Amino acid sequence: MTQNLTDSLETRDSAEREATLMAALPRQIAHAQSRTTAFATLLQGVDAAAITDRAALARLPVTRKYELLERQKAGRADNVFGGFASVGFGPDMPRVFASPGTIYEPEGARSDYWRLSRALRAAGFRQGELVHNSFSYHFTPAGSMMETGAHALGCTVFPGGTGQTEQQVQAIAELRPAGYAGTPSFLKLLVEKAAELNIPIGSLTKALVSGEAFPPSLRDWFTARGIDAYQCYATADLGLIAYETQAREGLVLDENVIVEIVRPGTGEPVPEGEVGELVVTTLNPDYPLIRFGTGDLSAVLPGQCPTGRTNTRIRGWMGRADQTTKVRGMFVHPGQVAQIAKRFAQVVKARLIVSGEMANDRMTLHVETGEPAGNLAGQIADVIREVTKLRGEVQIVPPGSLPNDGKVIEDARSYQ
């Protein structure tokens, strides 16, 4: 199988990669503590030199996106980035972007700042090709993320952006780009518009898509029309996190991030293969996010990629981790479910199911335990009321009974 490698880092020994990442980790933490006011506070008292393995990393606090937004809003008069950026306006920060919220993100001056070249290369893009980029070029960084990655590969970019479907189809027909970068839904619109107008766009034979779910049915739809499309997972905060290869078996992690999968509402890593929230530590010195909770669910896949890449693979985007639910006028959070479960050593896993109809909510906490239950259900019910201020029932189930889908709170109410 063709590897489409960007560099030898992708096939290095797994132990060598882990050693390199863990050697870089304490330096990055120390850098974040000394160069950003946010992490000087969040990691106050942490000995950076002692954070040399994943167990030590897992003891640090998780900073979730909503907390980053809160800090940005609170400190906007003094620092629009909430104290998370280590660089300021000027030559070290060519651009600033804004994501819904509003969260402001810096773009540093390094080549391929967002590291998208690795994903483009895996999708088949090569030096000397023209890339039709239909990601947004205003406010959000998606357009720049793909463009800077393509430039790092030696590609030329047509900045199509969003909208103007007929004009984009015409440009594709006349410029004859080798491939497309953008959302899968907009690529489908372009292909359908080209067919409607009877305009040939056969030069498009490859695509790197992101920003939306990319089901196999849509992938096959593109394949039937001569376009080999691959997906990647990237965010405006972190850049590239993982990318698809020709093997089409999950997404391979990027070489410059440390990824953990934790139980939603906590910072505790889950066993390999279990669905949880993606928490990422980036080695980017300009925006050194430490244990950043993406809010996205995924799981680690066993084994290595058939292309020869040795980094960990994940299953891709599997939903959102924030399952906060309002019950009888009160918000119940995943962190509260975790807090309840931690009170009882015999509880292996817990899942809160909210059922009934509106204005007649019923909470049932399903808990896995392999030990004799005794009065466990009653004790847990007391803690449910203490933590959530709501009454809840408890159902004891054997280990392995609860689904492996990352859900800590399931809203099963009828809204009809």
Coordinates of C-alpha atoms in Angstrom, one line a residue:
M1 CA 0.0 0.0 0.0
T2 CA 1.4 3.5 -0.9
Q3 CA 2.3 5.3 2.2
N4 CA 2.0 9.0 1.1
L5 CA 4.3 9.9 3.9
T6 CA 5.3 13.5 4.7
D7 CA 8.4 12.5 6.7
S8 CA 10.1 9.7 8.5
L9 CA 8.5 10.7 11.8
E10 CA 5.3 8.9 10.8
T11 CA 7.0 5.5 10.7
R12 CA 9.4 5.8 13.7
D13 CA 9.4 3.3 16.5
S14 CA 6.4 3.9 18.8
A15 CA 8.7 3.9 21.9
E16 CA 11.0 6.5 20.2
R17 CA 7.9 8.7 19.5
E18 CA 6.7 8.5 23.1
A19 CA 10.1 9.2 24.5
T20 CA 10.4 12.3 22.3
L21 CA 6.9 13.6 23.2
M22 CA 7.5 13.0 26.9
A23 CA 10.9 14.8 26.7
A24 CA 9.2 17.8 25.1
L25 CA 6.2 17.8 27.6
P26 CA 8.0 19.3 30.6
R27 CA 9.6 22.0 28.4
Q28 CA 6.2 22.9 27.0
I29 CA 4.6 23.1 30.4
A30 CA 7.4 25.3 31.8
H31 CA 7.1 27.5 28.7
A32 CA 3.3 27.8 29.2
Q33 CA 3.8 28.7 32.9
S34 CA 6.4 31.4 32.2
R35 CA 5.0 32.9 29.0
T36 CA 1.2 32.8 29.4
T37 CA -0.7 34.3 32.3
A38 CA -3.5 31.8 32.0
F39 CA -1.3 28.7 32.6
A40 CA 0.8 30.6 35.2
T41 CA -2.5 30.5 37.1
L42 CA -3.9 27.2 36.0
L43 CA -0.7 25.3 36.7
Q44 CA 0.4 27.3 39.7
G45 CA 2.6 25.1 41.9
V46 CA 3.1 22.5 39.3
D47 CA 6.7 21.3 38.9
A48 CA 7.0 21.1 35.1
A49 CA 10.2 19.0 35.3
A50 CA 8.2 16.3 37.1
I51 CA 5.6 15.9 34.3
T52 CA 7.5 13.3 32.2
D53 CA 4.9 10.7 31.6
R54 CA 1.2 10.3 30.9
A55 CA 0.3 9.4 34.5
A56 CA 1.8 12.7 35.7
L57 CA 0.1 14.6 32.8
A58 CA -3.3 13.1 33.8
R59 CA -3.0 14.7 37.2
L60 CA -3.0 18.2 35.7
P61 CA -6.3 20.1 35.2
V62 CA -8.3 19.9 32.0
T63 CA -9.1 23.3 30.4
R64 CA -12.2 23.0 28.3
K65 CA -13.3 25.3 25.5
Y66 CA -16.0 27.0 27.5
E67 CA -13.4 27.8 30.2
L68 CA -11.1 29.3 27.6
L69 CA -14.0 31.4 26.3
E70 CA -14.8 32.6 29.8
R71 CA -11.2 33.6 30.4
Q72 CA -11.1 35.5 27.1
K73 CA -14.3 37.4 27.9
A74 CA -13.1 38.2 31.4
G75 CA -9.8 39.5 30.3
R76 CA -10.6 41.0 27.0
A77 CA -9.8 44.5 28.1
D78 CA -6.2 43.5 28.7
N79 CA -5.6 40.4 26.5
V80 CA -8.1 39.2 23.8
F81 CA -6.6 35.7 24.1
G82 CA -7.4 35.4 27.8
G83 CA -3.7 35.0 28.6
F84 CA -3.3 31.7 26.6
A85 CA -1.1 33.1 23.7
S86 CA 2.6 33.5 24.3
V87 CA 3.0 35.9 21.3
G88 CA 1.4 39.3 20.6
F89 CA 0.3 41.3 17.6
G90 CA 3.1 42.0 15.1
P91 CA 5.5 39.9 13.0
D92 CA 5.1 36.8 15.3
M93 CA 1.3 36.8 14.7
P94 CA 0.4 37.5 11.0
R95 CA -3.3 36.8 11.5
V96 CA -6.0 36.6 14.1
F97 CA -9.2 34.6 13.6
A98 CA -12.6 34.4 15.4
S99 CA -14.7 31.3 16.0
P100 CA -18.3 31.4 17.2
G101 CA -18.5 32.4 20.8
T102 CA -16.6 34.6 20.2
I103 CA -13.2 32.9 20.7
Y104 CA -10.1 34.6 19.2
E105 CA -7.3 32.4 17.9
P106 CA -3.8 33.5 16.9
E107 CA -1.9 32.3 13.8
G108 CA 1.8 32.2 14.3
A109 CA 4.4 33.0 11.6
R110 CA 5.9 29.5 11.2
S111 CA 5.5 27.7 8.0
D112 CA 2.6 25.3 8.1
Y113 CA 1.6 26.7 11.4
W114 CA -1.5 24.5 11.7
R115 CA 0.4 21.4 10.4
L116 CA -2.2 20.5 7.7
S117 CA 0.5 19.5 5.2
R118 CA 0.7 16.0 6.7
A119 CA -3.0 15.4 6.1
L120 CA -2.9 16.8 2.6
R121 CA 0.1 14.6 1.7
A122 CA -1.8 11.5 3.1
A123 CA -4.7 12.4 0.9
G124 CA -2.5 12.3 -2.2
F125 CA -1.6 16.0 -2.8
R126 CA 1.8 16.7 -4.2
Q127 CA 4.2 19.6 -5.0
G128 CA 3.3 21.4 -8.2
E129 CA -0.4 20.8 -8.0
L130 CA -3.3 23.3 -7.8
V131 CA -5.6 23.0 -4.8
H132 CA -9.2 24.5 -4.9
N133 CA -9.8 25.6 -1.4
S134 CA -13.4 26.1 -0.5
F135 CA -13.0 26.6 3.2
S136 CA -14.0 30.0 4.6
Y137 CA -11.4 32.7 4.4
H138 CA -13.2 35.2 6.7
F139 CA -13.4 35.1 10.5
T140 CA -12.5 31.4 11.0
P141 CA -9.1 30.0 10.3
A142 CA -10.1 27.0 8.1
G143 CA -9.2 28.6 4.8
S144 CA -5.8 29.6 6.1
M145 CA -5.2 26.2 7.7
M146 CA -5.5 24.4 4.4
E147 CA -3.7 27.1 2.4
T148 CA -0.6 27.2 4.6
G149 CA -0.5 23.4 4.6
A150 CA -0.7 23.3 0.8
H151 CA 2.0 26.0 0.5
A152 CA 4.3 23.9 2.7
L153 CA 3.8 21.0 0.3
G154 CA 4.7 23.2 -2.6
C155 CA 1.1 23.5 -4.0
T156 CA -0.6 26.5 -5.5
V157 CA -4.0 27.5 -4.0
F158 CA -7.1 28.9 -5.5
P159 CA -9.0 30.6 -2.6
G160 CA -12.5 29.7 -3.6
G161 CA -14.0 30.2 -0.2
T162 CA -17.7 29.6 0.3
G163 CA -20.7 30.4 -1.9
Q164 CA -20.8 31.5 -5.5
T165 CA -21.3 27.9 -6.6
E166 CA -21.5 28.5 -10.4
Q167 CA -18.4 30.8 -10.4
Q168 CA -16.5 28.1 -8.5
V169 CA -17.5 25.4 -10.9
Q170 CA -16.4 27.6 -13.8
A171 CA -13.0 28.3 -12.1
I172 CA -12.5 24.5 -11.6
A173 CA -13.3 23.8 -15.2
E174 CA -10.8 26.5 -16.4
L175 CA -8.0 26.2 -13.9
R176 CA -8.2 22.4 -13.7
P177 CA -7.1 21.9 -10.1
A178 CA -5.9 18.5 -9.0
G179 CA -7.9 18.5 -5.8
Y180 CA -10.3 20.1 -3.4
A181 CA -10.1 21.2 0.2
G182 CA -13.3 22.1 2.1
T183 CA -16.4 20.6 3.7
P184 CA -17.8 17.4 2.1
S185 CA -21.2 18.9 1.7
F186 CA -19.9 21.8 -0.3
L187 CA -17.9 19.5 -2.6
K188 CA -21.1 17.5 -3.2
L189 CA -22.9 20.8 -4.1
L190 CA -20.1 21.7 -6.6
V191 CA -20.2 18.2 -8.2
E192 CA -24.0 18.4 -8.5
K193 CA -23.9 22.0 -9.9
A194 CA -21.3 21.0 -12.5
A195 CA -23.5 18.1 -13.6
E196 CA -26.5 20.4 -13.8
L197 CA -24.6 22.9 -15.9
N198 CA -22.9 20.2 -18.0
I199 CA -19.5 21.6 -17.1
P200 CA -16.7 19.0 -16.9
I201 CA -14.6 19.2 -13.7
G202 CA -12.8 15.9 -14.2
S203 CA -9.5 17.3 -13.1
L204 CA -10.7 17.0 -9.5
T205 CA -9.5 13.5 -8.5
K206 CA -8.7 14.0 -4.8
A207 CA -10.0 15.8 -1.8
L208 CA -9.3 16.5 1.8
V209 CA -12.5 17.3 3.7
S210 CA -13.2 18.3 7.2
G211 CA -15.5 20.4 9.4
E212 CA -18.4 18.0 9.1
A213 CA -19.2 14.3 9.5
F214 CA -18.0 12.3 6.5
P215 CA -20.1 9.1 6.3
P216 CA -18.9 6.1 4.2
S217 CA -22.0 6.6 1.9
L218 CA -20.8 10.1 0.9
R219 CA -17.3 8.9 0.5
D220 CA -18.5 6.2 -1.9
W221 CA -20.6 8.8 -3.7
F222 CA -17.5 10.8 -4.5
T223 CA -15.6 7.6 -5.4
A224 CA -18.2 6.8 -8.0
R225 CA -17.6 10.2 -9.5
G226 CA -13.8 9.8 -9.7
I227 CA -12.9 11.7 -6.5
D228 CA -10.8 10.0 -3.9
A229 CA -11.8 11.9 -0.7
Y230 CA -10.1 11.6 2.7
Q231 CA -11.0 13.4 6.0
C232 CA -9.0 15.0 8.7
Y233 CA -9.8 16.2 12.2
A234 CA -8.5 19.7 13.1
T235 CA -9.7 22.5 15.3
A236 CA -9.1 26.3 15.4
D237 CA -7.4 26.0 18.8
L238 CA -5.1 23.1 18.1
G239 CA -4.6 22.7 14.4
L240 CA -4.3 19.2 13.0
I241 CA -5.1 16.4 15.5
A242 CA -5.6 13.3 13.3
Y243 CA -5.9 12.4 9.6
E244 CA -7.1 9.6 7.4
T245 CA -4.8 7.5 5.3
Q246 CA -5.3 5.2 2.3
A247 CA -6.0 2.3 4.6
R248 CA -9.2 4.1 5.7
E249 CA -9.0 2.5 9.1
G250 CA -9.6 5.3 11.6
L251 CA -7.5 8.5 11.8
V252 CA -3.8 8.6 12.6
L253 CA -2.7 11.1 15.2
D254 CA -0.5 14.0 14.2
E255 CA 3.1 13.9 15.3
N256 CA 3.0 17.2 17.3
V257 CA 0.2 16.6 19.7
I258 CA -0.3 14.5 22.9
V259 CA -3.8 13.0 22.9
E260 CA -5.6 11.5 25.9
I261 CA -9.2 10.1 25.9
V262 CA -10.9 10.8 29.3
R263 CA -14.2 10.1 30.8
P264 CA -16.6 13.0 30.0
G265 CA -16.9 15.5 32.9
T266 CA -13.5 14.4 34.3
G267 CA -9.8 14.4 33.5
E268 CA -9.4 10.7 34.1
P269 CA -8.2 8.6 31.1
V270 CA -10.4 5.7 30.1
P271 CA -9.2 2.2 29.2
E272 CA -8.0 1.8 25.6
G273 CA -10.9 1.3 23.2
E274 CA -13.5 3.0 25.5
V275 CA -15.2 6.1 24.1
G276 CA -14.4 9.3 25.9
E277 CA -13.6 13.0 25.4
L278 CA -10.5 13.9 23.4
V279 CA -8.1 16.0 25.5
V280 CA -5.1 17.4 23.6
T281 CA -1.8 18.9 24.7
T282 CA -0.1 20.8 21.8
L283 CA 3.6 21.4 21.4
N284 CA 2.8 24.7 19.6
P285 CA 5.0 27.3 21.5
D286 CA 2.8 30.3 20.4
Y287 CA -0.5 28.9 21.8
P288 CA 0.7 26.2 24.3
L289 CA -2.6 24.6 25.3
I290 CA -2.0 22.0 28.0
R291 CA -4.7 19.3 28.4
F292 CA -7.2 21.2 26.3
G293 CA -10.7 19.5 26.3
T294 CA -12.0 19.5 22.8
G295 CA -15.5 18.5 23.8
D296 CA -15.5 15.8 21.1
L297 CA -15.9 12.1 21.7
S298 CA -13.7 9.4 20.1
A299 CA -11.8 6.1 21.0
V300 CA -8.4 4.6 20.4
L301 CA -8.3 1.8 17.8
P302 CA -6.0 -1.1 18.5
G303 CA -3.0 -1.9 16.3
Q304 CA -1.1 0.2 13.7
C305 CA -2.1 1.6 10.4
P306 CA -1.5 -0.8 7.4
T307 CA 0.3 2.1 5.6
G308 CA 3.2 1.7 8.0
R309 CA 2.4 4.7 10.2
T310 CA 3.1 3.8 13.7
N311 CA 1.2 6.5 15.6
T312 CA -1.9 5.9 17.6
R313 CA -5.2 5.7 15.6
I314 CA -8.6 7.0 16.8
R315 CA -12.0 6.2 15.4
G316 CA -12.7 9.8 14.4
W317 CA -15.5 12.1 15.6
M318 CA -18.2 10.3 17.6
G319 CA -20.3 13.1 19.0
R320 CA -20.1 15.7 21.7
A321 CA -18.9 15.1 25.2
D322 CA -20.9 17.9 26.9
Q323 CA -24.1 16.1 27.8
T324 CA -25.4 18.6 30.3
T325 CA -29.1 18.1 30.7
K326 CA -31.8 20.1 32.5
V327 CA -34.0 17.9 34.8
R328 CA -36.9 19.4 36.6
G329 CA -35.5 22.9 36.1
M330 CA -32.0 22.0 37.4
F331 CA -28.9 21.4 35.2
V332 CA -27.2 18.0 35.7
H333 CA -23.6 17.8 34.4
P334 CA -21.4 14.8 33.5
G335 CA -19.0 15.9 36.2
Q336 CA -21.7 15.4 38.8
V337 CA -22.2 11.8 37.6
A338 CA -18.5 11.2 37.9
Q339 CA -18.5 12.8 41.4
I340 CA -21.2 10.4 42.5
A341 CA -19.5 7.3 41.1
K342 CA -16.2 8.2 42.7
R343 CA -17.8 8.0 46.2
F344 CA -18.1 4.3 45.7
A345 CA -15.0 2.2 45.0
Q346 CA -17.1 -0.8 43.8
V347 CA -18.7 1.2 41.0
V348 CA -16.9 0.5 37.7
K349 CA -19.0 2.7 35.4
A350 CA -22.1 4.9 35.6
R351 CA -24.7 6.3 33.2
L352 CA -27.5 8.6 34.1
I353 CA -30.7 8.0 32.0
V354 CA -33.3 10.8 32.1
S355 CA -36.7 9.5 31.0
G356 CA -40.4 10.3 31.1
E357 CA -42.1 13.3 29.5
M358 CA -41.5 17.0 29.9
A359 CA -42.5 18.2 33.4
N360 CA -42.5 14.6 34.5
D361 CA -38.8 13.8 34.4
R362 CA -37.3 10.7 36.0
M363 CA -33.6 10.1 36.7
T364 CA -32.2 6.6 36.9
L365 CA -28.5 6.1 37.5
H366 CA -27.3 2.7 36.0
V367 CA -24.1 1.6 37.8
E368 CA -21.9 -1.3 36.9
T369 CA -20.4 -3.3 39.8
G370 CA -19.1 -6.8 40.1
E371 CA -19.5 -6.9 43.9
P372 CA -22.6 -7.8 46.0
A373 CA -24.9 -4.8 45.9
G374 CA -26.3 -5.0 49.4
N375 CA -27.6 -1.5 50.2
L376 CA -25.5 0.1 47.6
A377 CA -28.5 1.4 45.6
G378 CA -29.9 3.2 48.6
Q379 CA -26.5 4.7 49.5
I380 CA -26.0 5.9 45.9
A381 CA -29.5 7.4 45.8
D382 CA -28.7 9.5 48.8
V383 CA -25.5 10.8 47.1
I384 CA -27.5 11.6 43.9
R385 CA -29.7 13.9 45.9
E386 CA -26.8 15.4 47.8
V387 CA -24.8 16.2 44.6
T388 CA -27.6 17.1 42.1
K389 CA -30.3 18.3 44.6
L390 CA -32.7 16.0 42.7
R391 CA -34.2 12.6 43.6
G392 CA -33.0 9.7 41.4
E393 CA -33.4 6.0 41.2
V394 CA -30.5 3.5 41.0
Q395 CA -30.2 0.4 39.0
I396 CA -27.3 -2.0 39.6
V397 CA -26.1 -3.8 36.4
P398 CA -23.2 -6.3 35.9
P399 CA -19.8 -5.1 34.4
G400 CA -19.9 -4.6 30.6
S401 CA -23.7 -3.9 30.5
L402 CA -23.5 -0.2 29.7
P403 CA -22.8 0.8 26.0
N404 CA -19.3 1.9 25.0
D405 CA -20.5 5.2 23.4
G406 CA -19.0 7.8 25.7
K407 CA -22.4 8.8 27.1
V408 CA -22.5 9.7 30.8
I409 CA -25.9 11.3 30.6
E410 CA -28.6 9.9 28.2
D411 CA -31.7 12.0 27.6
A412 CA -34.4 9.5 26.7
R413 CA -37.4 11.7 27.3
S414 CA -40.2 12.0 24.9
Y415 CA -40.6 15.5 23.4
Q416 CA -43.6 14.8 21.3

